[in-house]
Tab-separated table of N, CA, C and O in Angstrom:
chain	number	residue	atom	x	y	z
A	673	UNK	N	-15.673	-117.375	44.037
A	673	UNK	CA	-15.343	-116.223	44.358
A	673	UNK	C	-15.058	-115.027	43.708
A	673	UNK	O	-15.609	-114.816	42.626
A	674	UNK	N	-16.429	-113.683	43.838
A	674	UNK	CA	-17.218	-113.003	43.413
A	674	UNK	C	-15.691	-111.682	42.910
A	674	UNK	O	-15.258	-111.864	43.981
A	675	UNK	N	-15.990	-111.491	41.820
A	675	UNK	CA	-14.744	-110.142	41.285
A	675	UNK	C	-15.668	-108.661	42.808
A	675	UNK	O	-16.185	-108.455	42.482
A	676	UNK	N	-14.121	-107.895	42.929
A	676	UNK	CA	-13.979	-107.031	43.515
A	676	UNK	C	-14.957	-105.563	42.499
A	676	UNK	O	-14.282	-106.020	41.631
A	677	UNK	N	-15.664	-105.152	43.515
A	677	UNK	CA	-15.716	-103.517	42.191
A	677	UNK	C	-15.079	-102.732	42.421
A	677	UNK	O	-13.799	-102.436	43.589
A	678	UNK	N	-14.715	-102.300	40.926
A	678	UNK	CA	-13.690	-101.369	40.739
A	678	UNK	C	-14.150	-100.224	41.733
A	678	UNK	O	-15.420	-99.648	41.942
A	679	UNK	N	-13.176	-98.673	41.788
A	679	UNK	CA	-12.941	-97.955	42.560
A	679	UNK	C	-14.606	-97.282	41.700
A	679	UNK	O	-15.410	-96.178	42.486
A	680	UNK	N	-14.216	-96.754	40.433
A	680	UNK	CA	-15.529	-95.971	39.930
A	680	UNK	C	-16.682	-96.652	39.606
A	680	UNK	O	-18.056	-95.963	40.207
A	681	UNK	N	-16.592	-97.830	39.811
A	681	UNK	CA	-18.236	-98.652	40.346
A	681	UNK	C	-18.560	-97.970	41.448
A	681	UNK	O	-19.837	-97.913	41.784
A	682	UNK	N	-17.802	-98.479	42.607
A	682	UNK	CA	-18.462	-98.185	43.608
A	682	UNK	C	-18.283	-96.957	44.055
A	682	UNK	O	-19.623	-96.212	44.497
A	683	UNK	N	-17.683	-95.544	43.278
A	683	UNK	CA	-18.231	-94.462	43.551
A	683	UNK	C	-19.250	-94.100	42.690
A	683	UNK	O	-20.847	-92.984	42.858
A	684	UNK	N	-19.777	-95.306	41.344
A	684	UNK	CA	-21.248	-94.133	40.524
A	684	UNK	C	-22.302	-95.122	41.774
A	684	UNK	O	-23.053	-94.451	41.649
A	685	UNK	N	-22.142	-96.187	42.329
A	685	UNK	CA	-23.237	-96.758	43.349
A	685	UNK	C	-23.543	-95.777	43.588
A	685	UNK	O	-24.419	-95.963	44.519
A	686	UNK	N	-22.353	-94.858	44.948
A	686	UNK	CA	-22.455	-94.868	46.199
A	686	UNK	C	-23.488	-93.446	45.549
A	686	UNK	O	-24.407	-92.560	46.351
A	687	UNK	N	-22.656	-92.673	43.903
A	687	UNK	CA	-23.567	-91.329	43.752
A	687	UNK	C	-25.142	-91.685	43.499
A	687	UNK	O	-26.118	-91.065	43.595
A	688	UNK	N	-25.709	-92.961	43.078
A	688	UNK	CA	-26.536	-93.385	42.755
A	688	UNK	C	-27.475	-93.975	43.876
A	688	UNK	O	-29.061	-93.491	43.906
A	689	UNK	N	-26.786	-94.186	44.693
A	689	UNK	CA	-27.327	-93.884	46.282
A	689	UNK	C	-27.783	-93.018	46.899
A	689	UNK	O	-29.091	-93.130	47.062
A	690	UNK	N	-27.256	-91.867	46.742
A	690	UNK	CA	-27.125	-90.773	47.347
A	690	UNK	C	-28.257	-89.943	46.091
A	690	UNK	O	-29.960	-89.101	47.233
A	691	UNK	N	-28.757	-90.681	44.961
A	691	UNK	CA	-29.792	-89.426	44.379
A	691	UNK	C	-31.251	-90.655	44.658
A	691	UNK	O	-32.055	-89.641	44.882
A	692	UNK	N	-31.104	-91.702	44.851
A	692	UNK	CA	-32.329	-92.133	45.067
A	692	UNK	C	-32.743	-91.560	46.246
A	692	UNK	O	-33.720	-91.770	46.634
A	693	UNK	N	-32.269	-91.802	47.019
A	693	UNK	CA	-32.562	-91.551	48.399
A	693	UNK	C	-32.818	-89.748	48.478
A	693	UNK	O	-33.863	-90.141	49.083
A	694	UNK	N	-32.368	-89.019	48.442
A	694	UNK	CA	-32.653	-87.558	47.900
A	694	UNK	C	-34.048	-87.882	46.752
A	694	UNK	O	-35.326	-86.862	47.326
A	695	UNK	N	-34.111	-88.635	46.129
A	695	UNK	CA	-35.609	-88.631	45.345
A	695	UNK	C	-36.199	-89.026	45.848
A	695	UNK	O	-37.226	-88.303	46.130
A	696	UNK	N	-36.348	-90.047	46.815
A	696	UNK	CA	-37.314	-90.190	47.547
A	696	UNK	C	-37.712	-89.540	48.843
A	696	UNK	O	-39.336	-89.075	49.556
A	697	UNK	N	-36.778	-88.927	49.271
A	697	UNK	CA	-37.217	-87.770	50.695
A	697	UNK	C	-38.524	-86.725	49.724
A	697	UNK	O	-39.068	-86.123	50.216
A	698	UNK	N	-37.622	-86.019	48.763
A	698	UNK	CA	-38.730	-85.041	47.884
A	698	UNK	C	-39.829	-85.650	47.573
A	698	UNK	O	-40.723	-85.359	47.712
A	699	UNK	N	-40.278	-86.850	46.965
A	699	UNK	CA	-41.585	-87.404	46.878
A	699	UNK	C	-41.977	-87.708	48.092
A	699	UNK	O	-43.005	-87.178	47.604
A	700	UNK	N	-41.017	-88.351	49.538
A	700	UNK	CA	-41.752	-88.231	49.877
A	700	UNK	C	-42.940	-86.786	50.761
A	700	UNK	O	-44.277	-86.661	51.140
A	701	UNK	N	-41.951	-85.702	50.749
A	701	UNK	CA	-42.440	-84.872	50.896
A	701	UNK	C	-43.468	-84.026	50.054
A	701	UNK	O	-44.481	-83.493	50.586
A	702	UNK	N	-43.644	-83.976	48.595
A	702	UNK	CA	-44.278	-83.796	47.649
A	702	UNK	C	-45.863	-84.593	48.112
A	702	UNK	O	-46.425	-84.674	47.614
A	703	UNK	N	-45.774	-85.984	48.647
A	703	UNK	CA	-46.899	-86.613	49.043
A	703	UNK	C	-47.353	-85.741	49.957
A	703	UNK	O	-48.607	-85.838	50.114
A	704	UNK	N	-47.162	-86.089	51.133
A	704	UNK	CA	-47.290	-85.276	52.470
A	704	UNK	C	-47.827	-83.838	51.721
A	704	UNK	O	-49.302	-83.344	52.090
A	705	UNK	N	-47.037	-82.890	50.856
A	705	UNK	CA	-47.188	-81.931	51.094
A	705	UNK	C	-48.906	-82.358	49.893
A	705	UNK	O	-49.978	-80.965	50.279
A	706	UNK	N	-49.027	-82.513	48.983
A	706	UNK	CA	-50.008	-82.442	48.085
A	706	UNK	C	-51.195	-83.313	48.409
A	706	UNK	O	-52.154	-82.707	48.489
A	707	UNK	N	-51.245	-84.287	49.726
A	707	UNK	CA	-52.737	-84.501	50.151
A	707	UNK	C	-52.835	-83.655	51.434
A	707	UNK	O	-54.238	-82.740	51.819
A	708	UNK	N	-51.959	-82.469	51.907
A	708	UNK	CA	-52.158	-81.930	53.328
A	708	UNK	C	-53.160	-80.391	52.508
A	708	UNK	O	-54.167	-79.923	52.738
A	709	UNK	N	-51.971	-79.816	51.102
A	709	UNK	CA	-52.926	-79.413	50.646
A	709	UNK	C	-54.164	-79.467	49.690
A	709	UNK	O	-55.364	-78.596	50.373
A	710	UNK	N	-54.491	-81.091	49.343
A	710	UNK	CA	-55.936	-80.537	49.075
A	710	UNK	C	-56.771	-81.005	50.348
A	710	UNK	O	-58.266	-80.388	50.132
A	711	UNK	N	-56.049	-81.441	51.147
A	711	UNK	CA	-57.158	-81.581	52.485
A	711	UNK	C	-57.841	-80.191	52.972
A	711	UNK	O	-58.578	-79.190	53.214
A	712	UNK	N	-56.694	-78.947	52.761
A	712	UNK	CA	-57.223	-77.501	53.093
A	712	UNK	C	-57.748	-77.049	52.619
A	712	UNK	O	-58.417	-76.495	52.313
A	713	UNK	N	-57.408	-77.524	50.788
A	713	UNK	CA	-58.369	-76.153	49.930
A	713	UNK	C	-59.985	-76.646	50.064
A	713	UNK	O	-60.663	-76.309	49.827
A	714	UNK	N	-59.993	-78.310	50.344
A	714	UNK	CA	-61.546	-78.416	50.303
A	714	UNK	C	-62.252	-78.515	52.114
A	714	UNK	O	-63.089	-78.276	51.479
A	715	UNK	N	-61.234	-79.044	52.949
A	715	UNK	CA	-61.916	-78.649	54.228
A	715	UNK	C	-61.724	-77.692	54.890
A	715	UNK	O	-62.042	-77.170	55.785
A	716	UNK	N	-60.697	-76.170	54.523
A	716	UNK	CA	-59.837	-75.809	55.804
A	716	UNK	C	-60.336	-74.495	55.313
A	716	UNK	O	-60.024	-73.362	56.348
A	717	UNK	N	-60.896	-74.308	54.140
A	717	UNK	CA	-60.956	-72.543	53.499
A	717	UNK	C	-62.288	-71.741	53.855
A	717	UNK	O	-62.545	-70.646	53.276
A	718	UNK	N	-62.642	-72.289	55.181
A	718	UNK	CA	-64.351	-72.189	55.381
A	718	UNK	C	-65.309	-71.997	54.213
A	718	UNK	O	-65.541	-72.324	53.874
A	719	UNK	N	-65.579	-70.615	54.080
A	719	UNK	CA	-66.836	-70.714	53.326
A	719	UNK	C	-66.509	-70.646	51.789
A	719	UNK	O	-67.298	-70.825	51.204
A	720	UNK	N	-65.285	-70.536	51.292
A	720	UNK	CA	-64.294	-70.834	50.380
A	720	UNK	C	-63.988	-72.102	49.885
A	720	UNK	O	-62.625	-72.063	49.062
A	721	UNK	N	-64.445	-72.953	50.577
A	721	UNK	CA	-63.630	-74.191	50.400
A	721	UNK	C	-63.585	-75.006	48.466
A	721	UNK	O	-65.267	-74.322	48.373
A	722	UNK	N	-62.768	-75.226	48.567
A	722	UNK	CA	-63.370	-76.175	46.787
A	722	UNK	C	-63.416	-77.321	47.139
A	722	UNK	O	-63.816	-78.110	47.808
A	723	UNK	N	-64.549	-77.552	45.614
A	723	UNK	CA	-64.630	-78.842	45.459
A	723	UNK	C	-63.591	-80.488	45.471
A	723	UNK	O	-62.548	-79.262	45.395
A	724	UNK	N	-64.348	-81.211	45.594
A	724	UNK	CA	-62.777	-82.227	45.721
A	724	UNK	C	-61.674	-82.492	43.928
A	724	UNK	O	-60.745	-82.502	44.694
A	725	UNK	N	-62.752	-82.422	42.945
A	725	UNK	CA	-61.876	-82.452	42.241
A	725	UNK	C	-60.830	-81.327	41.756
A	725	UNK	O	-59.711	-81.132	41.522
A	726	UNK	N	-61.357	-80.052	42.581
A	726	UNK	CA	-60.642	-78.514	41.954
A	726	UNK	C	-59.419	-79.033	42.862
A	726	UNK	O	-58.098	-78.477	42.449
A	727	UNK	N	-59.647	-79.110	44.551
A	727	UNK	CA	-58.955	-79.293	45.954
A	727	UNK	C	-57.889	-79.681	45.087
A	727	UNK	O	-56.178	-79.686	45.218
A	728	UNK	N	-57.772	-81.392	45.172
A	728	UNK	CA	-56.810	-82.706	44.365
A	728	UNK	C	-55.592	-82.130	43.454
A	728	UNK	O	-54.938	-82.041	43.587
A	729	UNK	N	-56.778	-81.436	42.510
A	729	UNK	CA	-56.402	-80.518	41.048
A	729	UNK	C	-55.297	-79.851	41.307
A	729	UNK	O	-53.783	-79.698	40.529
A	730	UNK	N	-55.622	-78.703	42.140
A	730	UNK	CA	-54.318	-77.910	42.245
A	730	UNK	C	-53.465	-78.425	43.140
A	730	UNK	O	-52.006	-77.925	43.208
A	731	UNK	N	-53.728	-79.225	44.903
A	731	UNK	CA	-52.975	-79.303	44.991
A	731	UNK	C	-51.468	-80.425	44.474
A	731	UNK	O	-50.883	-80.020	44.307
A	732	UNK	N	-52.145	-81.192	43.430
A	732	UNK	CA	-51.144	-81.936	42.439
A	732	UNK	C	-50.404	-80.821	41.710
A	732	UNK	O	-49.377	-81.391	41.549
A	733	UNK	N	-50.480	-79.790	41.707
A	733	UNK	CA	-50.089	-78.823	40.414
A	733	UNK	C	-49.573	-78.014	41.294
A	733	UNK	O	-47.521	-77.994	40.708
A	734	UNK	N	-49.368	-77.595	42.861
A	734	UNK	CA	-48.521	-77.530	43.319
A	734	UNK	C	-47.686	-78.411	43.903
A	734	UNK	O	-45.861	-78.163	43.560
A	735	UNK	N	-47.175	-79.563	43.770
A	735	UNK	CA	-47.034	-80.672	44.726
A	735	UNK	C	-45.797	-80.592	43.383
A	735	UNK	O	-44.699	-81.240	43.669
A	736	UNK	N	-46.423	-80.765	42.062
A	736	UNK	CA	-45.406	-81.247	41.258
A	736	UNK	C	-44.399	-80.450	41.064
A	736	UNK	O	-43.222	-80.301	40.374
A	737	UNK	N	-44.973	-78.749	41.016
A	737	UNK	CA	-43.840	-78.341	41.202
A	737	UNK	C	-42.496	-78.088	41.723
A	737	UNK	O	-41.476	-77.704	42.097
A	738	UNK	N	-43.241	-78.229	43.050
A	738	UNK	CA	-42.073	-78.610	44.140
A	738	UNK	C	-41.475	-79.666	44.184
A	738	UNK	O	-40.420	-79.649	44.065
A	739	UNK	N	-41.853	-80.932	43.961
A	739	UNK	CA	-40.960	-81.844	43.365
A	739	UNK	C	-40.163	-81.550	41.979
A	739	UNK	O	-39.239	-82.178	42.404
A	740	UNK	N	-40.694	-81.034	41.298
A	740	UNK	CA	-39.277	-80.342	39.829
A	740	UNK	C	-38.026	-80.017	40.801
A	740	UNK	O	-37.224	-79.931	40.385
A	741	UNK	N	-38.751	-79.186	40.985
A	741	UNK	CA	-37.670	-77.978	41.871
A	741	UNK	C	-37.100	-78.336	42.809
A	741	UNK	O	-35.196	-78.408	42.769
A	742	UNK	N	-37.293	-79.425	43.478
A	742	UNK	CA	-36.543	-80.255	44.528
A	742	UNK	C	-35.282	-81.157	44.004
A	742	UNK	O	-34.352	-81.462	44.555
A	743	UNK	N	-36.456	-81.686	43.091
A	743	UNK	CA	-35.214	-83.074	42.274
A	743	UNK	C	-34.380	-82.021	41.529
A	743	UNK	O	-33.234	-82.522	41.506
A	744	UNK	N	-34.677	-80.961	40.970
A	744	UNK	CA	-33.564	-80.088	39.725
A	744	UNK	C	-32.282	-79.884	40.647
A	744	UNK	O	-31.561	-79.530	40.550
A	745	UNK	N	-32.945	-79.076	41.751
A	745	UNK	CA	-31.956	-78.200	42.837
A	745	UNK	C	-31.141	-79.105	43.934
A	745	UNK	O	-30.307	-78.718	43.623
A	746	UNK	N	-31.745	-80.489	43.943
A	746	UNK	CA	-31.190	-80.637	45.233
A	746	UNK	C	-30.842	-82.281	44.502
A	746	UNK	O	-29.484	-82.779	44.704
A	747	UNK	N	-31.945	-83.160	44.312
A	747	UNK	CA	-31.644	-84.388	43.958
A	747	UNK	C	-30.527	-84.512	42.846
A	747	UNK	O	-29.361	-85.738	42.727
A	748	UNK	N	-30.892	-84.388	42.098
A	748	UNK	CA	-29.825	-83.753	40.471
A	748	UNK	C	-29.173	-83.082	40.062
A	748	UNK	O	-29.078	-82.837	39.165
A	749	UNK	N	-29.267	-82.058	41.237
A	749	UNK	CA	-27.982	-80.345	40.962
A	749	UNK	C	-26.887	-80.917	39.740
A	749	UNK	O	-26.685	-80.508	39.357
A	750	UNK	N	-26.436	-82.097	40.408
A	750	UNK	CA	-25.056	-82.186	39.778
A	750	UNK	C	-24.598	-82.877	38.483
A	750	UNK	O	-24.170	-82.803	37.702
A	751	UNK	N	-25.726	-83.220	38.060
A	751	UNK	CA	-26.412	-83.429	36.304
A	751	UNK	C	-26.324	-82.055	35.651
A	751	UNK	O	-26.860	-82.592	34.272
A	752	UNK	N	-26.911	-81.116	36.466
A	752	UNK	CA	-27.737	-79.813	35.134
A	752	UNK	C	-26.853	-79.179	35.313
A	752	UNK	O	-25.270	-78.810	35.266
A	753	UNK	N	-26.044	-79.317	34.166
A	753	UNK	CA	-24.770	-78.478	33.158
A	753	UNK	C	-25.206	-76.704	32.980
A	753	UNK	O	-23.982	-76.121	33.686
A	754	UNK	N	-25.949	-76.627	32.498
A	754	UNK	CA	-26.138	-75.151	32.278
A	754	UNK	C	-27.880	-75.154	32.232
A	754	UNK	O	-28.582	-75.711	32.458
A	755	UNK	N	-28.467	-73.926	31.906
A	755	UNK	CA	-29.606	-73.332	32.035
A	755	UNK	C	-30.165	-73.084	31.447
A	755	UNK	O	-31.451	-72.770	31.198
A	756	UNK	N	-29.709	-73.692	30.017
A	756	UNK	CA	-30.457	-73.675	28.191
A	756	UNK	C	-31.318	-74.341	28.475
A	756	UNK	O	-32.130	-74.751	27.553
A	757	UNK	N	-30.711	-75.852	28.936
A	757	UNK	CA	-31.944	-77.099	29.098
A	757	UNK	C	-33.195	-76.677	30.013
A	757	UNK	O	-33.814	-77.871	30.031
A	758	UNK	N	-33.065	-75.727	30.823
A	758	UNK	CA	-34.409	-75.729	31.765
A	758	UNK	C	-35.681	-75.569	31.028
A	758	UNK	O	-35.782	-76.356	31.596
A	759	UNK	N	-35.767	-74.931	30.057
A	759	UNK	CA	-37.159	-74.564	29.614
A	759	UNK	C	-36.872	-76.235	28.862
A	759	UNK	O	-38.295	-76.546	29.094
A	760	UNK	N	-36.559	-76.801	28.350
A	760	UNK	CA	-36.832	-78.376	27.782
A	760	UNK	C	-36.944	-79.206	28.795
A	760	UNK	O	-37.995	-79.854	28.574
A	761	UNK	N	-36.561	-79.419	29.784
A	761	UNK	CA	-36.787	-79.716	30.901
A	761	UNK	C	-37.844	-80.158	31.596
A	761	UNK	O	-38.595	-80.373	31.253
A	762	UNK	N	-38.745	-78.407	31.825
A	762	UNK	CA	-39.980	-78.555	32.379
A	762	UNK	C	-41.278	-78.260	31.625
A	762	UNK	O	-41.693	-78.923	31.831
A	763	UNK	N	-40.440	-78.262	30.028
A	763	UNK	CA	-41.837	-78.769	28.882
A	763	UNK	C	-41.605	-80.233	29.279
A	763	UNK	O	-43.314	-80.462	29.310
A	764	UNK	N	-40.628	-80.876	28.934
A	764	UNK	CA	-41.239	-82.600	29.128
A	764	UNK	C	-41.769	-82.571	30.629
A	764	UNK	O	-42.535	-83.675	30.373
A	765	UNK	N	-41.191	-82.435	31.440
A	765	UNK	CA	-42.032	-82.840	32.894
A	765	UNK	C	-43.003	-82.219	33.221
A	765	UNK	O	-44.061	-83.221	33.574
A	766	UNK	N	-43.287	-80.769	32.866
A	766	UNK	CA	-44.901	-80.859	33.047
A	766	UNK	C	-45.573	-81.403	31.616
A	766	UNK	O	-47.374	-81.804	32.103
A	767	UNK	N	-45.543	-81.396	30.418
A	767	UNK	CA	-46.511	-82.187	29.697
A	767	UNK	C	-46.621	-83.857	30.695
A	767	UNK	O	-47.457	-84.339	30.323
A	768	UNK	N	-45.683	-85.555	31.169
A	768	UNK	CA	-45.381	-85.742	31.567
A	768	UNK	C	-46.268	-85.957	32.736
A	768	UNK	O	-47.369	-87.122	32.554
A	769	UNK	N	-46.132	-85.246	33.732
A	769	UNK	CA	-46.878	-85.057	34.581
A	769	UNK	C	-48.087	-84.001	33.972
A	769	UNK	O	-49.563	-84.629	35.008
A	770	UNK	N	-48.980	-83.987	32.835
A	770	UNK	CA	-49.798	-83.197	32.581
A	770	UNK	C	-50.626	-84.656	32.218
A	770	UNK	O	-52.068	-84.470	32.775
A	771	UNK	N	-50.222	-84.947	31.426
A	771	UNK	CA	-51.093	-86.771	30.985
A	771	UNK	C	-51.268	-87.458	32.521
A	771	UNK	O	-52.104	-88.080	32.494
A	772	UNK	N	-50.434	-87.788	33.479
A	772	UNK	CA	-50.812	-88.431	34.591
A	772	UNK	C	-51.775	-87.177	35.183
A	772	UNK	O	-52.494	-88.274	35.878
A	773	UNK	N	-51.711	-86.173	35.321
A	773	UNK	CA	-52.880	-85.557	35.588
A	773	UNK	C	-54.615	-85.681	35.153
A	773	UNK	O	-55.005	-86.041	35.816
A	774	UNK	N	-54.404	-86.236	33.700
A	774	UNK	CA	-55.505	-86.182	33.306
A	774	UNK	C	-56.192	-87.591	33.616
A	774	UNK	O	-57.644	-87.999	33.551
A	775	UNK	N	-55.545	-88.610	33.467
A	775	UNK	CA	-55.168	-89.751	33.403
A	775	UNK	C	-56.386	-90.254	35.191
A	775	UNK	O	-57.158	-90.733	35.820
């Protein structure tokens, strides 16, 4: 017979499940934003259409910024203690996403 979960473990699992759902919502929104912006930059700017690489690069950078803000301010807002770590968090996030963009 399995042991019942303690109240602390149940609370922690509920918190993690909520974070996961919020993280997925932010990620899904940013995927749609990235795809939509790339399309607009490439095909809907009239005579000022951008090239495919430029369009995708710009849309990725914008969606990455929105993702950072969405996750920091909504998904994981309860984990942010102060704004002192904001610069460090942003630097690490930008560096990791920059490497992904280059790849």
